[in-house]
DNA sequence: CGATCAGTTGAAGGGTCTCAACGCGAGTGG
DNA sequence: CCACTCGCGTTGAGACCCTTCAACTGATCG
């Protein structure tokens, strides 16, 4: 689907700060109230249903979020937690220079605002990249909810733990590789997450622009563009604007293993490496060789 | 204190994989058992004491960890959660090439193994950088403990949230700056965390080596060394091996604000920068000018 | 005391940033 | 309807920061 042209999402995924509501997390029209919402959230987070008749007085609404709309603003009072039901979100911070640093992308099943549990205001901003929906839980209700529905507390812990794992994977991605390898790892992570949501792991539509990917990966957006071209020239992927198809997943995974130092300081190397030769970095050579 | 020479911690902070216990988190001699341990942990995490007489059958021990010893190995079954009571830890992953990617450092008050809550085996390894101690809580007891001592569950959530916030700050650090700025931001974060533990925010002893800092920051260790020299030449810090003194915290913070693009896509620049001239990137110029 | 390792510094090369130009699509308003 | 504007994505060219290799110092340890 989505056979529309190049910038189909342009009008909705532009610079945020548009039609955001800011405060008042429950101020949007609730499409659904609490009879089965708890069950939905628990299923969303991968937990088994339990005695969820207890918490009938605690509000939990499904909120619809338009593309470009903000769920949370950096520095504003943090009153709610969100569970992504559908759509895509970006988590970011805005520098005082105006530079937008993307910290993560979130899709179905993930929790938003978990980093605000330990403080009074949101440390990061959240905005939707497309038409999305989230379950809203007020922070002041989290404790009671965890008491009344124990599996909710467990599921919340698991979701937070998962978010931390994702963030650590991102650190690993950012810290020690060349730009094409960064992009390859990013695509693999994305592919895994899409598969976890029942989507195709080989072919998907990027909800974010090149600039946002570049911000996440810590490179210039031109470099992301060049990296896409390089991966395509290597036959790993097929890219047409935001439509991505992974042609050679094994090759991509193998390429994503490239490290910065091809010969590192571990003296007694556990696995001897016979194929790397001196006087050549190896990674760029590998890319060029495969591209030729 | 610690007037010893350059590599005082060498024998204890060397390559890990030494006297690690691996499995069996409770297999070390417990120095203390549960009467007041819960109160200690709650205070450690910044929560107020509560009805902690309920959970007298749940084991919670204070485990001593020697420098270089591992608390968790990547991929081994995850059975426990740890709360740092004293000392310093590094969280890292080892690439199949043997390259050690540091993901975070942890000090007093932080939780270790939170990312393992959502899976069966530890996704990251943890080892001590110095003589340290942690409270050990078995994963299978976390649920019961949260039920019996509600403030424990809240404190655990807060600790996880804090860890996620730290990880996001690290992503921000890694993603978009030059090496000296990276180091400056790293030092500022470290300073803040030291202050949070009651230590001096201006003068402290680095528990980790240049290679480990370099791995965290995603640069070569020589670059870290040069960045230290550059910050010292700018008069920001005074560095003698692992002893660091921050001389000009305001200047350091100001310098840490430097972004990659000195003229970014925000049209109306709020702070005009008069000293940068064309045909020069500006950040290196700034460093050299201050160093001269 | 030789070996080893952490840390520093220098020199050369290359990958990335930055600036620039171009094509393209969408929205706007004449 | 169509020029116009705007933003996204791509590609090229030059400058430069970082990586890599190398050598050196100093300290620890067997």
XYZ file of C-alpha atoms (C1' of nucleotides) in Angstrom:
644
model
C 0.000 0.000 0.000
C 0.968 3.616 0.203
C 1.758 4.005 -3.444
C 1.712 7.730 -3.074
C 4.608 9.812 -4.212
C 7.808 10.837 -2.636
C 6.804 13.177 0.111
C 3.512 11.743 1.052
C 4.088 12.328 4.737
C 5.535 15.753 4.312
C 2.620 17.696 5.619
C 2.272 15.570 8.713
C 5.856 14.730 9.584
C 7.311 18.170 9.286
C 8.905 20.138 12.042
C 6.919 19.547 15.183
C 5.776 22.443 17.366
C 2.592 22.594 15.404
C -0.754 21.485 16.763
C 0.537 20.102 20.023
C -1.526 20.107 23.136
C 1.322 20.378 25.593
C -0.165 19.972 29.054
C -3.268 18.009 29.840
C -2.552 14.516 28.694
C -6.158 13.463 29.019
C -7.555 16.467 27.242
C -8.110 14.686 23.945
C -11.364 12.943 23.087
C -11.132 9.434 24.491
C -12.179 6.884 21.944
C -12.512 4.187 24.532
C -12.744 3.979 28.254
C -11.560 1.479 30.762
C -13.571 -1.730 30.414
C -11.080 -3.576 28.216
C -8.249 -1.061 28.018
C -6.213 -2.762 30.693
C -6.424 -6.042 28.874
C -5.311 -4.308 25.685
C -2.326 -2.720 27.344
C -1.268 -5.944 28.990
C -1.525 -7.785 25.717
C 0.354 -4.946 24.057
C 3.215 -5.404 26.464
C 3.247 -9.153 26.109
C 1.790 -10.010 29.506
C -0.974 -12.465 30.223
C -4.374 -11.226 31.284
C -5.189 -11.268 34.956
C -7.765 -10.005 37.445
C -8.376 -6.677 35.814
C -11.800 -6.007 37.248
C -10.326 -4.313 40.286
C -9.231 -1.026 38.767
C -12.455 0.268 37.349
C -12.065 3.755 38.752
C -8.686 4.470 37.277
C -8.828 6.355 34.005
C -7.099 4.847 31.017
C -7.914 6.244 27.634
C -6.841 5.549 24.103
C -5.631 8.782 22.617
C -5.300 9.421 18.928
C -2.231 11.401 17.855
C -1.912 13.045 14.489
C 1.310 13.048 12.541
C 3.539 15.888 13.710
C 1.642 16.262 16.955
C 3.583 16.243 20.212
C 2.855 13.967 23.125
C 5.353 15.548 25.465
C 7.447 18.663 25.437
C 10.923 18.835 26.855
C 10.804 20.510 30.241
C 7.044 20.583 30.695
C 5.474 18.919 33.742
C 5.359 15.180 33.301
C 1.990 13.837 34.306
C 1.478 10.808 32.112
C 2.961 7.653 30.696
C 2.070 6.333 27.239
C 1.950 2.927 25.627
C 2.193 2.943 21.864
C -0.755 1.132 20.331
C -0.191 2.052 16.695
C 2.015 4.340 14.677
C 5.544 5.662 15.070
C 7.047 8.208 17.431
C 10.342 9.959 17.728
C 11.956 10.853 21.040
C 14.240 13.854 20.816
C 15.807 16.805 22.572
C 16.226 20.264 21.126
C 19.515 22.003 21.669
C 19.555 25.663 22.557
C 20.986 26.211 19.086
C 17.835 24.736 17.642
C 19.476 21.492 16.623
C 17.125 18.551 17.052
C 18.841 15.506 18.507
C 16.830 12.341 17.930
C 17.309 9.815 20.733
C 15.050 6.963 19.677
C 12.134 5.859 17.576
C 9.239 3.987 19.149
C 6.629 1.717 17.615
C 3.782 -0.481 18.829
C 4.303 -2.111 22.195
C 6.797 0.386 23.583
C 6.419 2.736 26.500
C 6.862 6.504 26.160
C 7.790 8.730 29.052
C 9.399 6.044 31.176
C 12.394 8.322 31.623
C 10.074 10.874 33.236
C 9.107 8.522 36.060
C 12.039 9.646 38.159
C 11.530 13.385 37.741
C 8.847 16.021 37.577
C 9.208 17.204 34.004
C 9.801 15.380 30.761
C 13.526 15.173 30.003
C 12.771 14.438 26.354
C 10.154 15.423 23.824
C 7.946 12.969 21.975
C 6.113 13.561 18.730
C 4.297 11.324 16.279
C 5.731 10.672 12.836
C 2.426 9.482 11.451
C -1.166 8.892 12.445
C -0.797 7.074 15.756
C -2.565 6.103 18.960
C -1.411 5.557 22.528
C -2.872 4.428 25.816
C -2.498 7.122 28.449
C -1.814 6.337 32.109
C -1.422 9.148 34.571
C 1.749 9.008 36.593
C -0.162 9.442 39.842
C -2.154 6.301 39.009
C 0.828 4.107 38.235
C 1.370 3.105 41.841
C -2.262 2.225 42.507
C -2.493 0.420 39.211
C 0.552 -1.657 40.026
C -1.026 -2.588 43.349
C -4.444 -3.413 41.930
C -3.215 -5.232 38.846
C 0.149 -6.768 39.734
C 0.777 -7.906 36.191
C 0.588 -4.267 35.111
C 3.526 -3.426 37.352
C 5.487 -6.332 35.981
C 4.634 -5.384 32.423
C 5.696 -1.814 33.060
C 9.011 -2.994 34.455
C 9.518 -5.204 31.444
C 8.680 -2.369 29.077
C 11.134 -0.057 30.821
C 13.775 -2.727 30.744
C 13.176 -3.211 27.035
C 13.498 0.516 26.432
C 16.801 0.549 28.271
C 18.017 -2.381 26.201
C 17.108 -0.503 23.023
C 18.937 2.562 24.223
C 22.020 0.488 24.999
C 21.875 -1.063 21.561
C 21.784 2.421 20.158
C 24.843 3.411 22.138
C 26.603 0.393 20.760
C 25.516 1.434 17.291
C 26.705 4.990 17.718
C 29.967 4.410 19.427
C 32.294 2.543 17.229
C 31.592 2.195 13.559
C 31.709 3.792 10.155
C 28.680 5.463 8.668
C 27.610 2.642 6.354
C 27.918 0.162 9.202
C 25.868 2.460 11.391
C 23.134 2.536 8.819
C 23.307 -1.218 8.319
C 22.918 -1.812 12.041
C 20.100 0.674 12.201
C 18.263 -1.130 9.421
C 18.783 -4.484 11.102
C 17.436 -3.195 14.387
C 14.489 -1.703 12.564
C 13.901 -4.953 10.724
C 13.876 -6.892 13.992
C 11.421 -4.493 15.538
C 9.134 -4.609 12.537
C 9.159 -8.383 12.713
C 8.280 -8.160 16.387
C 5.167 -6.229 15.426
C 4.091 -8.721 12.817
C 5.271 -6.561 9.934
C 7.539 -7.763 7.193
C 11.198 -7.715 8.267
C 12.443 -7.434 4.692
C 10.386 -4.643 3.242
C 9.098 -1.611 5.060
C 8.405 2.065 4.770
C 10.568 4.466 6.728
C 8.435 6.831 8.719
C 11.303 9.217 9.395
C 13.307 11.451 7.086
C 16.994 11.326 6.281
C 17.699 14.202 8.644
C 16.104 12.349 11.521
C 18.028 9.175 10.798
C 21.179 11.246 10.517
C 20.507 12.870 13.859
C 19.998 9.495 15.488
C 23.149 8.051 13.948
C 25.223 11.128 14.665
C 26.220 11.878 11.076
C 25.323 14.460 8.459
C 22.210 13.797 6.465
C 24.233 13.740 3.265
C 26.261 10.937 4.761
C 23.089 8.947 5.382
C 22.122 9.454 1.787
C 25.522 8.297 0.606
C 25.408 5.329 2.950
C 22.064 4.274 1.520
C 23.524 4.522 -1.948
C 26.550 2.499 -0.881
C 24.460 -0.271 0.653
C 22.332 -0.326 -2.465
C 25.429 -0.485 -4.667
C 26.611 -3.449 -2.604
C 23.375 -5.213 -3.383
C 22.378 -5.380 0.255
C 19.243 -3.281 0.038
C 16.989 -1.653 -2.478
C 16.085 1.893 -1.564
C 13.587 4.135 -3.226
C 13.232 7.215 -1.112
C 11.612 5.948 2.088
C 10.742 2.529 0.734
C 13.366 0.024 1.849
C 13.739 -3.602 0.888
C 16.448 -5.756 2.379
C 17.771 -7.981 -0.371
C 20.573 -9.787 1.432
C 19.890 -9.935 5.139
C 22.767 -12.279 5.890
C 25.186 -10.109 3.978
C 23.864 -7.051 5.719
C 24.274 -8.669 9.119
C 27.763 -9.762 8.231
C 28.640 -6.282 7.051
C 27.143 -4.803 10.212
C 29.688 -6.718 12.269
C 32.544 -4.611 10.951
C 34.296 -2.838 13.755
C 36.339 0.274 13.789
C 39.643 -1.369 14.568
C 40.256 -4.326 12.383
C 43.103 -5.323 14.676
C 42.394 -4.494 18.283
C 44.354 -4.598 21.478
C 43.233 -7.991 22.736
C 46.616 -9.635 22.885
C 45.624 -13.273 22.955
C 43.056 -13.149 20.215
C 40.559 -15.891 20.745
C 39.718 -16.204 17.106
C 42.556 -15.666 14.646
C 41.631 -13.592 11.650
C 43.257 -14.882 8.493
C 41.578 -12.748 5.877
C 42.623 -9.231 6.842
C 45.812 -7.919 5.368
C 47.901 -4.994 6.409
C 48.029 -1.584 4.724
C 44.337 -1.569 4.184
C 41.536 -0.647 6.490
C 39.319 -3.354 5.153
C 35.907 -1.888 5.663
C 35.946 0.678 2.896
C 37.819 -1.725 0.709
C 35.164 -4.287 1.384
C 32.454 -1.868 0.404
C 34.177 -0.868 -2.796
C 35.000 -4.441 -3.691
C 31.424 -5.539 -3.255
C 30.166 -2.519 -5.106
C 32.415 -3.036 -8.100
C 43.952 10.206 49.752
C 45.241 7.773 47.176
C 48.596 9.453 46.742
C 49.918 6.383 45.031
C 51.479 6.579 41.632
C 50.209 6.354 38.156
C 48.897 2.849 37.820
C 47.777 2.208 41.304
C 44.640 0.439 40.166
C 46.340 -1.515 37.442
C 46.291 -4.856 39.146
C 42.639 -4.611 39.983
C 41.184 -2.791 37.004
C 42.818 -4.818 34.299
C 41.088 -6.914 31.738
C 38.166 -8.580 33.373
C 37.561 -12.307 32.996
C 39.652 -12.963 36.054
C 38.166 -14.200 39.284
C 34.588 -13.889 38.244
C 31.930 -16.096 39.691
C 29.646 -16.090 36.693
C 26.558 -17.956 37.806
C 25.328 -18.089 41.362
C 24.788 -14.507 42.368
C 24.401 -15.347 46.019
C 27.439 -17.576 46.186
C 29.654 -14.963 47.823
C 29.995 -14.592 51.579
C 27.156 -12.349 52.718
C 28.408 -9.642 55.000
C 24.977 -8.782 56.176
C 21.558 -10.308 56.063
C 18.145 -8.883 55.731
C 17.177 -7.072 58.935
C 18.185 -3.600 57.775
C 19.207 -4.301 54.206
C 15.898 -3.225 52.790
C 16.114 0.071 54.568
C 19.612 0.542 53.202
C 18.537 -0.151 49.647
C 15.559 2.161 49.899
C 17.722 4.923 51.269
C 20.267 4.189 48.555
C 17.616 4.752 45.918
C 16.328 7.899 47.548
C 13.039 6.482 48.840
C 11.597 6.919 52.306
C 11.509 4.020 54.704
C 8.282 2.111 55.031
C 6.859 -1.074 56.508
C 9.823 -3.269 55.832
C 9.176 -5.901 58.446
C 7.051 -7.915 56.075
C 9.710 -9.398 53.844
C 11.885 -11.194 56.319
C 12.058 -14.402 54.337
C 13.365 -12.880 51.155
C 17.131 -13.023 50.844
C 18.966 -9.777 50.256
C 22.685 -9.761 50.801
C 25.434 -7.211 50.515
C 28.047 -8.629 48.203
C 31.603 -7.407 48.049
C 33.122 -7.189 44.575
C 36.825 -6.896 43.954
C 38.267 -4.683 41.272
C 38.219 -6.472 37.944
C 35.673 -8.987 39.127
C 32.568 -9.546 37.029
C 29.033 -9.322 38.323
C 27.385 -10.498 35.149
C 28.572 -12.047 31.941
C 27.045 -11.317 28.588
C 24.763 -14.148 27.616
C 24.750 -16.022 30.900
C 21.444 -16.689 32.677
C 20.211 -13.569 34.421
C 19.050 -14.409 37.899
C 19.760 -11.280 39.890
C 19.508 -7.518 40.076
C 22.121 -5.379 41.818
C 22.110 -2.028 43.573
C 25.459 -0.301 43.772
C 26.312 0.525 47.354
C 29.914 1.597 46.866
C 32.509 1.610 44.127
C 32.389 1.906 40.347
C 31.248 -0.494 37.654
C 31.424 -0.587 33.905
C 28.693 -2.015 31.705
C 29.964 -3.324 28.415
C 29.530 -5.757 25.568
C 32.280 -7.697 23.874
C 32.201 -7.894 20.135
C 33.005 -11.170 18.437
C 36.222 -9.494 17.329
C 37.197 -9.071 20.958
C 36.561 -5.343 20.963
C 35.126 -4.200 24.260
C 32.332 -1.662 23.837
C 31.666 0.242 27.053
C 28.015 1.237 27.375
C 27.941 2.984 30.735
C 29.621 3.504 34.072
C 27.674 3.074 37.287
C 28.297 4.397 40.775
C 26.523 4.405 44.129
C 22.762 4.449 43.978
C 22.359 2.964 40.521
C 20.814 -0.318 39.536
C 22.693 -2.977 37.579
C 20.993 -5.579 35.458
C 17.777 -3.678 34.931
C 18.061 -4.389 31.230
C 17.955 -8.100 32.030
C 14.506 -7.862 33.595
C 12.827 -8.388 30.244
C 14.861 -11.398 29.155
C 16.412 -14.578 30.461
C 20.097 -13.837 30.023
C 22.164 -10.738 30.632
C 22.399 -8.637 27.475
C 25.408 -6.799 28.864
C 28.355 -7.620 31.070
C 29.141 -5.823 34.308
C 32.487 -5.676 36.062
C 33.898 -3.646 38.919
C 36.556 -1.017 38.291
C 37.596 -0.898 41.930
C 36.788 -2.393 45.303
C 32.990 -2.228 45.366
C 29.877 -3.606 46.996
C 26.332 -4.224 45.816
C 23.041 -5.380 47.228
C 21.827 -8.491 45.453
C 18.143 -9.141 44.767
C 17.121 -12.274 42.938
C 14.931 -11.669 39.932
C 12.412 -14.237 41.098
C 11.995 -12.255 44.329
C 11.448 -8.883 42.670
C 7.741 -9.428 42.224
C 7.087 -10.582 45.782
C 9.293 -7.831 47.126
C 7.370 -5.207 45.202
C 4.149 -6.589 46.640
C 5.366 -6.800 50.220
C 7.231 -3.490 50.229
C 5.452 -1.206 47.783
C 8.081 1.496 48.087
C 10.624 -1.011 46.820
C 8.697 -1.358 43.580
C 8.501 2.385 43.220
C 12.175 2.781 43.981
C 13.048 0.132 41.424
C 10.956 1.907 38.798
C 12.661 5.168 39.615
C 16.080 3.579 39.412
C 15.286 2.065 36.039
C 13.956 5.356 34.823
C 17.123 7.069 35.975
C 19.250 4.522 34.166
C 17.294 5.127 30.991
C 17.768 8.866 31.379
C 21.522 8.341 31.741
C 21.590 6.204 28.659
C 19.706 8.832 26.694
C 22.134 11.492 27.864
C 24.903 9.286 26.615
C 23.265 8.980 23.220
C 23.041 12.731 23.105
C 26.701 12.911 23.990
C 27.742 10.426 21.364
C 25.664 11.563 18.487
C 26.600 14.992 17.419
C 29.821 16.550 18.600
C 33.549 16.783 18.215
C 35.883 14.799 20.387
C 36.828 17.579 22.820
C 33.174 18.429 23.272
C 32.387 14.805 23.891
C 34.999 14.659 26.602
C 33.804 17.923 28.104
C 30.247 16.634 28.274
C 31.444 13.372 29.733
C 33.330 15.206 32.459
C 30.321 17.368 33.243
C 28.053 14.353 33.538
C 30.618 12.695 35.748
C 30.900 15.811 37.855
C 27.154 15.926 38.336
C 27.019 12.297 39.345
C 29.881 12.709 41.783
C 28.078 15.640 43.345
C 24.971 13.494 43.641
C 26.951 11.034 45.713
C 28.316 13.674 48.040
C 31.726 13.715 46.385
C 33.432 16.831 45.150
C 32.150 17.909 41.739
C 35.346 19.766 40.893
C 38.057 17.297 41.724
C 37.843 13.560 41.377
C 39.757 10.448 40.485
C 38.860 8.639 37.298
C 38.313 4.983 37.975
C 38.480 4.039 34.308
C 41.318 4.115 31.820
C 41.656 6.150 28.659
C 40.722 3.153 26.547
C 37.487 2.684 28.438
C 36.578 6.343 28.125
C 37.439 6.170 24.454
C 35.216 3.153 23.987
C 32.329 4.921 25.690
C 32.799 8.080 23.653
C 33.304 6.213 20.411
C 36.746 7.581 19.594
C 40.301 6.275 19.601
C 42.110 6.343 22.918
C 44.737 8.622 21.484
C 41.994 11.077 20.676
C 40.878 11.023 24.292
C 44.402 11.762 25.365
C 44.640 14.662 22.931
C 41.251 15.954 24.026
C 42.391 15.960 27.652
C 45.465 17.895 26.625
C 43.369 20.345 24.638
C 40.968 20.983 27.531
C 43.935 21.446 29.810
C 45.565 23.867 27.364
C 42.320 25.820 27.301
C 42.532 26.185 31.053
C 39.297 24.318 31.594
C 40.701 21.389 33.547
C 43.859 20.215 35.180
C 44.661 16.620 34.378
C 47.365 14.484 35.870
C 46.826 10.977 34.626
C 43.566 9.900 36.259
C 43.355 12.822 38.644
C 41.045 15.459 37.220
C 40.322 18.920 38.533
C 37.775 21.142 36.850
C 39.161 24.665 36.891
C 36.491 26.533 34.966
C 33.174 24.750 35.228
C 31.224 27.533 33.548
C 33.646 27.672 30.694
C 33.540 23.921 30.377
C 29.759 23.923 30.310
C 29.766 26.657 27.743
C 32.246 24.785 25.613
C 30.180 21.605 25.973
C 27.279 23.378 24.284
C 29.136 23.494 20.999
C 27.255 21.662 18.328
C 28.499 20.022 15.205
C 27.057 22.581 12.887
C 28.124 26.003 14.015
C 25.488 27.460 11.740
C 22.517 25.153 11.709
C 19.146 25.231 10.061
C 17.559 27.460 12.668
C 17.283 30.657 10.692
C 16.936 33.106 13.545
C 20.094 32.436 15.503
C 19.577 33.510 19.064
C 23.194 33.962 19.946
C 25.351 35.531 17.286
C 28.905 34.267 17.198
C 31.213 37.107 16.268
C 34.592 35.426 16.561
C 34.268 32.759 13.916
C 35.455 33.650 10.480
C 34.812 31.877 7.247
C 37.050 29.226 5.772
C 37.415 27.748 9.197
C 35.176 25.398 11.051
C 35.303 27.395 14.209
C 35.375 24.787 16.893
C 38.985 23.819 16.399
C 39.794 27.459 15.965
C 38.192 28.175 19.267
C 40.238 25.525 20.954
C 43.466 26.716 19.402
C 42.733 30.334 20.149
C 42.094 29.613 23.795
C 45.125 27.387 23.963
C 47.448 30.006 22.515
C 66.279 -5.662 34.673
C 63.560 -6.950 30.716
C 58.707 -7.188 29.760
C 54.459 -5.182 29.694
C 51.114 -1.711 29.848
C 48.993 3.072 30.339
C 49.425 7.441 28.635
C 51.265 11.051 25.574
C 52.648 13.027 21.283
C 53.892 13.231 16.221
C 53.017 12.282 11.193
C 50.392 10.594 7.319
C 46.228 9.165 5.278
C 41.389 8.833 4.776
C 36.465 9.295 6.053
C 33.237 12.709 7.128
C 31.665 17.425 7.281
C 30.397 21.392 4.887
C 29.038 23.980 1.051
C 26.988 23.872 -3.285
C 24.012 22.552 -7.020
C 20.327 19.804 -8.966
C 15.893 17.156 -9.575
C 11.605 16.266 -7.765
C 7.045 16.645 -5.456
C 3.693 19.230 -2.918
C 1.299 23.171 -1.554
C 0.026 27.945 -2.626
C -2.014 31.575 -4.900
C -2.206 34.196 -8.817
C -3.675 25.829 -14.797
C 0.847 26.952 -13.808
C 4.621 29.585 -12.053
C 6.536 30.015 -7.637
C 8.217 28.536 -3.285
C 9.671 25.245 -0.125
C 11.550 21.118 1.615
C 13.459 16.413 0.874
C 16.796 13.594 -1.198
C 20.927 13.014 -4.037
C 25.510 13.897 -5.705
C 30.027 16.371 -6.273
C 34.236 18.894 -4.486
C 37.297 20.641 -1.030
C 38.690 21.173 3.785
C 39.666 19.083 7.986
C 39.137 16.179 12.047
C 39.996 11.720 13.384
C 42.120 7.329 12.803
C 46.090 4.675 12.410
C 50.823 3.595 12.963
C 54.782 4.787 15.380
C 57.947 6.142 19.023
C 58.682 7.611 23.631
C 58.187 8.062 28.877
C 57.208 6.225 33.223
C 55.535 2.737 36.377
C 54.554 -2.019 37.748
C 55.863 -6.772 38.119
C 57.980 -11.240 37.732
